[in-house]
Coordinates of C-alpha atoms in Angstrom, one line a residue:
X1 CA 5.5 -6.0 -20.8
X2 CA 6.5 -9.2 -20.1
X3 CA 9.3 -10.2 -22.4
X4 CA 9.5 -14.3 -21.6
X5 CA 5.8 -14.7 -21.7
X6 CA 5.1 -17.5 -24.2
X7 CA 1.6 -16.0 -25.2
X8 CA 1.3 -14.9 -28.6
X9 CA -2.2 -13.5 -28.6
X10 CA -3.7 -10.7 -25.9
X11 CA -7.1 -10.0 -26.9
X12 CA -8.4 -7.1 -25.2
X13 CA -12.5 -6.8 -24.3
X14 CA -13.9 -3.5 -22.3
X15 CA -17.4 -4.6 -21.0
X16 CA -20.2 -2.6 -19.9
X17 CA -23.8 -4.0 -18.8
X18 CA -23.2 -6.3 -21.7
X19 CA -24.3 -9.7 -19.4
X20 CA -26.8 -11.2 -22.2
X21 CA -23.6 -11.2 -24.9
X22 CA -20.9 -12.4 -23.0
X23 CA -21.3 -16.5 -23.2
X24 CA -21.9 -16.3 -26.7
X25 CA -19.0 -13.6 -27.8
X26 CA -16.5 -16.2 -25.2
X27 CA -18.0 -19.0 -27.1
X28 CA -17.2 -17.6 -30.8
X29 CA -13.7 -16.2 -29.5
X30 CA -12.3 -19.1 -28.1
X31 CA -13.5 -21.0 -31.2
X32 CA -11.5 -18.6 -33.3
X33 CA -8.9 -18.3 -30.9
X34 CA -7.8 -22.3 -30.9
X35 CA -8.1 -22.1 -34.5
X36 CA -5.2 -20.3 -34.7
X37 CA -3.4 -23.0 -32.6
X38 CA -0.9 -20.6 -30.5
X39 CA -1.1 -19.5 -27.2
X40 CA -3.3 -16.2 -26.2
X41 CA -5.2 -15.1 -23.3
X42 CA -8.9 -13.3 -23.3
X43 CA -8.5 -9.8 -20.9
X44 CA -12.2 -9.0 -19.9
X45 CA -12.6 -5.0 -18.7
X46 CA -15.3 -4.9 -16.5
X47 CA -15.9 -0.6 -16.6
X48 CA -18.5 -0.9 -13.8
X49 CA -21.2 -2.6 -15.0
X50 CA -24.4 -2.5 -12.6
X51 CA -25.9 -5.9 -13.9
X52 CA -24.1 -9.1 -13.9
X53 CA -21.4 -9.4 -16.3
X54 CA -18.7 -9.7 -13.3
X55 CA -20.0 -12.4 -12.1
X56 CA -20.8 -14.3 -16.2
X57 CA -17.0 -13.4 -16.5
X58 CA -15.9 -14.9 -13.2
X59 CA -17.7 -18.2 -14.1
X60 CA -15.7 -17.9 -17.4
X61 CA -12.5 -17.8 -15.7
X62 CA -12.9 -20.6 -13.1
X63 CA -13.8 -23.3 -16.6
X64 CA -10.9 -21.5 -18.8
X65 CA -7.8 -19.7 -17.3
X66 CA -6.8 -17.9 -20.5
X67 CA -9.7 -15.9 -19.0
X68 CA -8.2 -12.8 -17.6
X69 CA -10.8 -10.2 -15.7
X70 CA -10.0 -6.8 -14.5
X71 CA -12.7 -4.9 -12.7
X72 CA -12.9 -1.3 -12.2
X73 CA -14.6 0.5 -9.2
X74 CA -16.8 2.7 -11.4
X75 CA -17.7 3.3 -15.2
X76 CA -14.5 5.4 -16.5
X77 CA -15.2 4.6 -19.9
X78 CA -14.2 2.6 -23.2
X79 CA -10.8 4.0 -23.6
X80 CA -9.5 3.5 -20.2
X81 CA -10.5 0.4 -20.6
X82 CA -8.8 -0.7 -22.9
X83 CA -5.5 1.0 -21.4
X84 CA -6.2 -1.3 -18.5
X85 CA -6.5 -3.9 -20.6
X86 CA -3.0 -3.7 -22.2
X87 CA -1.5 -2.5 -19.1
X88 CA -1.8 -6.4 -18.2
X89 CA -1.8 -8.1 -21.6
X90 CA 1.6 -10.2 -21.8
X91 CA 0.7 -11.3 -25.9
X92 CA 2.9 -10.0 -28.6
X93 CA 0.1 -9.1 -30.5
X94 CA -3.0 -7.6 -29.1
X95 CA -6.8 -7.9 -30.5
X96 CA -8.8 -5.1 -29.2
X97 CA -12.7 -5.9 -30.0
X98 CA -16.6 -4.7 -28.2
X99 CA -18.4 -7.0 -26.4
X100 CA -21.7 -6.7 -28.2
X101 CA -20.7 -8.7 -30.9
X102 CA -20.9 -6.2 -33.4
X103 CA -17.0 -6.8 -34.4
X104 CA -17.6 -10.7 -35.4
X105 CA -14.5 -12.4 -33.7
X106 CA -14.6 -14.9 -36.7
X107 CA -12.9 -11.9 -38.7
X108 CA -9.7 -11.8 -36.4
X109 CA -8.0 -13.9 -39.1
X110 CA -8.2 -11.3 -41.4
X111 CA -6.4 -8.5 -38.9
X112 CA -3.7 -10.7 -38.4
X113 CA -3.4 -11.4 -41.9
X114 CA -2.6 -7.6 -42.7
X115 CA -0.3 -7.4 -39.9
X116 CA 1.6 -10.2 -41.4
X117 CA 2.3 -8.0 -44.2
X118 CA 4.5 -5.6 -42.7
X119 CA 2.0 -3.6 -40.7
X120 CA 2.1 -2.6 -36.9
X121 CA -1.3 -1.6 -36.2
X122 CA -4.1 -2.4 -38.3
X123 CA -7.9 -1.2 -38.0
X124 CA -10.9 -3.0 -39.4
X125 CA -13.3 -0.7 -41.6
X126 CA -16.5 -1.9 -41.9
X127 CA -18.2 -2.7 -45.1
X128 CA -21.9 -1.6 -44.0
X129 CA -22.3 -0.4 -40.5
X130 CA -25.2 -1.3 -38.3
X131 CA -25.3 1.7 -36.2
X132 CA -28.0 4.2 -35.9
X133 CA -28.4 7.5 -38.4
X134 CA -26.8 9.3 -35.5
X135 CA -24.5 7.2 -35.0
X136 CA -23.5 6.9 -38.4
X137 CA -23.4 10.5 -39.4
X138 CA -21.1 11.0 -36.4
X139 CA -18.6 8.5 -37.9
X140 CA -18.8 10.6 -40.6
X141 CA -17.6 13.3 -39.1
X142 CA -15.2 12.1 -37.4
X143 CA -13.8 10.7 -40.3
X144 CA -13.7 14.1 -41.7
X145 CA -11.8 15.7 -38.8
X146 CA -9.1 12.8 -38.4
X147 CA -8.3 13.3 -42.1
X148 CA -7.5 16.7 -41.4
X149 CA -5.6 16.6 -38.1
X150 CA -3.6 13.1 -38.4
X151 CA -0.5 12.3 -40.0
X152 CA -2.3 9.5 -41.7
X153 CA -5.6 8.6 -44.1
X154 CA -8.2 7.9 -41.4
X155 CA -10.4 7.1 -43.0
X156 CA -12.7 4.0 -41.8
X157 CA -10.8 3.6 -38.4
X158 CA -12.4 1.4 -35.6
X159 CA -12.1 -0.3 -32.5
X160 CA -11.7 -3.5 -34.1
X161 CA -7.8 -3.6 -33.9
X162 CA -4.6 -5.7 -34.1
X163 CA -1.4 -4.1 -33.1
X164 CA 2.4 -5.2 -32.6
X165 CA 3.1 -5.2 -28.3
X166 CA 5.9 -2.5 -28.6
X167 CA 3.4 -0.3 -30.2
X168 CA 1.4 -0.8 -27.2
X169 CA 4.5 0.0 -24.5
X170 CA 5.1 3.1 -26.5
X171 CA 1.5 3.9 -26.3
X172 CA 1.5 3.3 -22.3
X173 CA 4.8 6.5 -22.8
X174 CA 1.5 9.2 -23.7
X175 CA 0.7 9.3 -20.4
X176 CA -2.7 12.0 -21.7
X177 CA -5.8 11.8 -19.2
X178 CA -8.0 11.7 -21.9
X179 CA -6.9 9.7 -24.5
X180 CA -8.0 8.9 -28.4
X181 CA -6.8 5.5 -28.9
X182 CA -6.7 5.5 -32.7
X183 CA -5.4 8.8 -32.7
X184 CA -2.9 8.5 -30.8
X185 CA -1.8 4.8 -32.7
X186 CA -2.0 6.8 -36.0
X187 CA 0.0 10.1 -34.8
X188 CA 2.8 7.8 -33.3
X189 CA 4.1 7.1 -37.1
X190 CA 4.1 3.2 -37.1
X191 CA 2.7 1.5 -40.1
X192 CA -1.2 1.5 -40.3
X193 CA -3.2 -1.1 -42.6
X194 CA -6.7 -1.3 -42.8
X195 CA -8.9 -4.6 -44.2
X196 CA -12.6 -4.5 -44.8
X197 CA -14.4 -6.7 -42.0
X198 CA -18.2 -7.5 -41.7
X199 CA -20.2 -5.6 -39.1
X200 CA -23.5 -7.0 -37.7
X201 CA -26.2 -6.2 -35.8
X202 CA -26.1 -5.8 -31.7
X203 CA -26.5 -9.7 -30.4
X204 CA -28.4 -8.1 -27.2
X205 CA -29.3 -5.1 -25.3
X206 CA -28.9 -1.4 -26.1
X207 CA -25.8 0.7 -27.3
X208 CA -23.7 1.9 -24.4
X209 CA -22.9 5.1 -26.8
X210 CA -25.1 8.0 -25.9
X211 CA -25.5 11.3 -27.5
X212 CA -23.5 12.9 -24.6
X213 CA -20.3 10.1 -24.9
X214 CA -20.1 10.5 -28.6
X215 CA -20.2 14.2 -28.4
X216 CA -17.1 14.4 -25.8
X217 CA -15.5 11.4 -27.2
X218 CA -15.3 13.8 -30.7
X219 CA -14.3 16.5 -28.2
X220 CA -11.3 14.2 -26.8
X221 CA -10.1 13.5 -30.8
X222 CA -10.1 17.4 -31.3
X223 CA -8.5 18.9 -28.7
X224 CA -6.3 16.2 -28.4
X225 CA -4.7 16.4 -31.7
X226 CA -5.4 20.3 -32.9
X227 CA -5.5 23.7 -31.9
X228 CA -7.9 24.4 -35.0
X229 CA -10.9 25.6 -33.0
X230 CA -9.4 27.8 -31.1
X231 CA -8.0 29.2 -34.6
X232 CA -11.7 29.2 -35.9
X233 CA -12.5 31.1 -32.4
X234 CA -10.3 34.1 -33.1
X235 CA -10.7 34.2 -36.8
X236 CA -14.4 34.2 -36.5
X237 CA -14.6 36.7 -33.7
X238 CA -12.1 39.3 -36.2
X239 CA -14.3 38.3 -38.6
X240 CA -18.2 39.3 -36.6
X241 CA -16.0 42.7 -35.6
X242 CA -15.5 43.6 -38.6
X243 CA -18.9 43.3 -39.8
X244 CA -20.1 44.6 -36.4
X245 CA -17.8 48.0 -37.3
X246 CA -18.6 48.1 -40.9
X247 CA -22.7 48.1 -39.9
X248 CA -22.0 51.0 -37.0
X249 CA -20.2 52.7 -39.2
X250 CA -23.2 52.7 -42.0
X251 CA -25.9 53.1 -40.1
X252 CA -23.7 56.4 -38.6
X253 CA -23.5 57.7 -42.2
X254 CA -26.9 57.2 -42.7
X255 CA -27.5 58.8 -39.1
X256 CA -26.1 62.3 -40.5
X257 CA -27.2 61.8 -44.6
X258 CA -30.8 61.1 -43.7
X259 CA -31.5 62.6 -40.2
X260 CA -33.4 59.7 -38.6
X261 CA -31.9 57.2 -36.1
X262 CA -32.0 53.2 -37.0
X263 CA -35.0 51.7 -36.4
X264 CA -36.1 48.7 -35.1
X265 CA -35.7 47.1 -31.8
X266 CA -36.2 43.4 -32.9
X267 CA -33.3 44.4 -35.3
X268 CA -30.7 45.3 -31.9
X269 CA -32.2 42.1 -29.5
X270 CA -31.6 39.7 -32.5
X271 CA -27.6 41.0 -32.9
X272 CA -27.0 40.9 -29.1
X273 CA -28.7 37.3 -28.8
X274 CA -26.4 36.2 -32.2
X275 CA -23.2 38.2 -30.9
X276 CA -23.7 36.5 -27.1
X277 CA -24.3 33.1 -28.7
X278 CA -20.9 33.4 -30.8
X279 CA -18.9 34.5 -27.3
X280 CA -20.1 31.7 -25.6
X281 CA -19.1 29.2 -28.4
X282 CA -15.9 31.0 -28.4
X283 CA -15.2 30.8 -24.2
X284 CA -16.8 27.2 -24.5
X285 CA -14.1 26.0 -26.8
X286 CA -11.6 27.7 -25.0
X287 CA -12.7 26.3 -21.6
X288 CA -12.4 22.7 -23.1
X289 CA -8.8 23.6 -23.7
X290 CA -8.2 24.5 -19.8
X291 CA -10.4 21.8 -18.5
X292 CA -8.0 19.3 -20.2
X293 CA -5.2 20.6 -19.1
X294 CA -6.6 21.2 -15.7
X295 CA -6.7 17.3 -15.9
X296 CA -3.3 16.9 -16.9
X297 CA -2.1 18.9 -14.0
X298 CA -3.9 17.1 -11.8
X299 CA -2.6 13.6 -12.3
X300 CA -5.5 11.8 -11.6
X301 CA -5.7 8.1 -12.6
X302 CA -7.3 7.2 -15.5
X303 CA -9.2 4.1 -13.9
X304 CA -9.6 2.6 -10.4
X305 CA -9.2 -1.4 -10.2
X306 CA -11.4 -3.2 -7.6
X307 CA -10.2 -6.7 -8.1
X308 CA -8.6 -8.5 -10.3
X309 CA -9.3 -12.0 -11.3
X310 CA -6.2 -14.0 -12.7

């Protein structure tokens, strides 16, 4: 972090095939921005986008050099994005915000309002989000598990985001592979606020969010932060052996009251098939646990920077 820089604001953008959005999110920003009539700079994350946002952002920097553009080789995703991003922010407070113009840039005032009262990170929670059923009832779960697993009520937290810069450098300290940004921000201990922002519809183009990211994005705020499922693993599985000895053991009374064996095979296919499915949940949990720390031992990058603009 560069002490003597002079810039106040670092606003921090990850972009993915989000080329139709771009002009119009740089044209609300930097309206918002100059409004606040101190110094900041706009850090585009370019997270290997196949159409042509590069280039839209390059044009942006050659008519405004606040414009900042960091370009990765391939898509690595949102998070590691935004590390890159504050890796080269120099602002003493940075703005973290999507490109698709579903965080309104016009509600930035109203972060740094919160901050202003004493807080070091604050989130915006939406008042009525946009997203899809799916997309929805996955926020509601992860809602659920963060207020279980965090130090802190996480309720409503976002990627809409203001926070202090030395937050930040001791965030850059976690050096995790796969990281949960607002876990992480809420676990350090530093004062979280929240304020109610508006939340509209997609400008252009299609969420970048698939079923698949969501699902190991939830997996990356688990294991991250609790050993619970493993917990639920092996209290489960003494659980199904229990049962699984209390129904030998009947059926074995009834074996030498009655004189007939147990009958049935549909019966004995339908307790392997339930009994298999449960060991597989149990070694696929477990195996999420390795493969994370098989990426921690590896020390591989989190990102890969082709060029930098600025």
């Amino acid at each position: 972090m560069d002490l003597k820089s002079n810039i106040k604001y670092s606003v921090v953008i990850p972009v993915f095939n989000e080329a139709e959005n771009l002009e119009v999110l740089y044209a609300r920003l930097t309206k918002v921005m100059g409004s606040l009539e101190e110094p900041y700079e706009i850090i585009f994350v370019d997270d290997g986008s196949s159409d042509q946002s590069f280039q839209i952002l390059r044009d942006l920097h050659q008519k405004d050099i606040n414009v900042k553009v960091i370009r990765f080789t391939r898509n690595f995703g949102q998070h590691p994005a935004i590390t890159a991003g504050f890796s080269a922010a120099k602002g003493d407070i940075m703005i973290t915000l999507d490109a698709d113009l579903q965080n309104p840039p016009e509600e930035i005032p109203k972060l740094l309002d919160k901050l202003d009262e004493g807080c070091e990170v604050v989130f915006g929670v939406f008042q009525h989000r946009k997203h899809s059923a799916f997309r929805r009832a996955g926020s509601r779960f992860a809602k659920w598990v963060l207020g279980r697993i965090l130090p802190v009520e996480a309720t409503g937290l976002s990627g809409f985001r203001a926070l202090r810069s030395y937050t930040v450098a001791q965030l850059k300290l976690l050096n995790e592979k796969s990281k949960f940004l607002d876990g992480l921000l809420c676990w350090m201990g530093y004062k979280v606020g929240k304020i109610e922002v508006a939340h509209e519809e997609r400008h252009a183009g299609k969420t970048k969010y698939t079923p698949f990211k969501l699902v190991s994005l939830w997996l990356d705020m688990v294991v991250s932060f609790t050993d619970l499922p493993l917990k639920i693993a092996i209290f489960g599985g003494l659980f199904l052996g229990v049962v699984g000895f209390a129904l030998a053991l009947f059926y074995l009374i009834r074996y030498f009251l009655y004189g007939f064996g147990v009958p049935g095979f549909a019966t004995i296919v339908i307790l392997i098939t339930f009994f298999s499915g449960v060991q597989l949940f149990a070694l696929g949990i477990l195996g999420e646990y390795i493969g994370r720390m098989n990426k921690e031992v590896k020390n591989k990058p989190e990102y890969i920077i082709r060029e930098i603009v600025n």
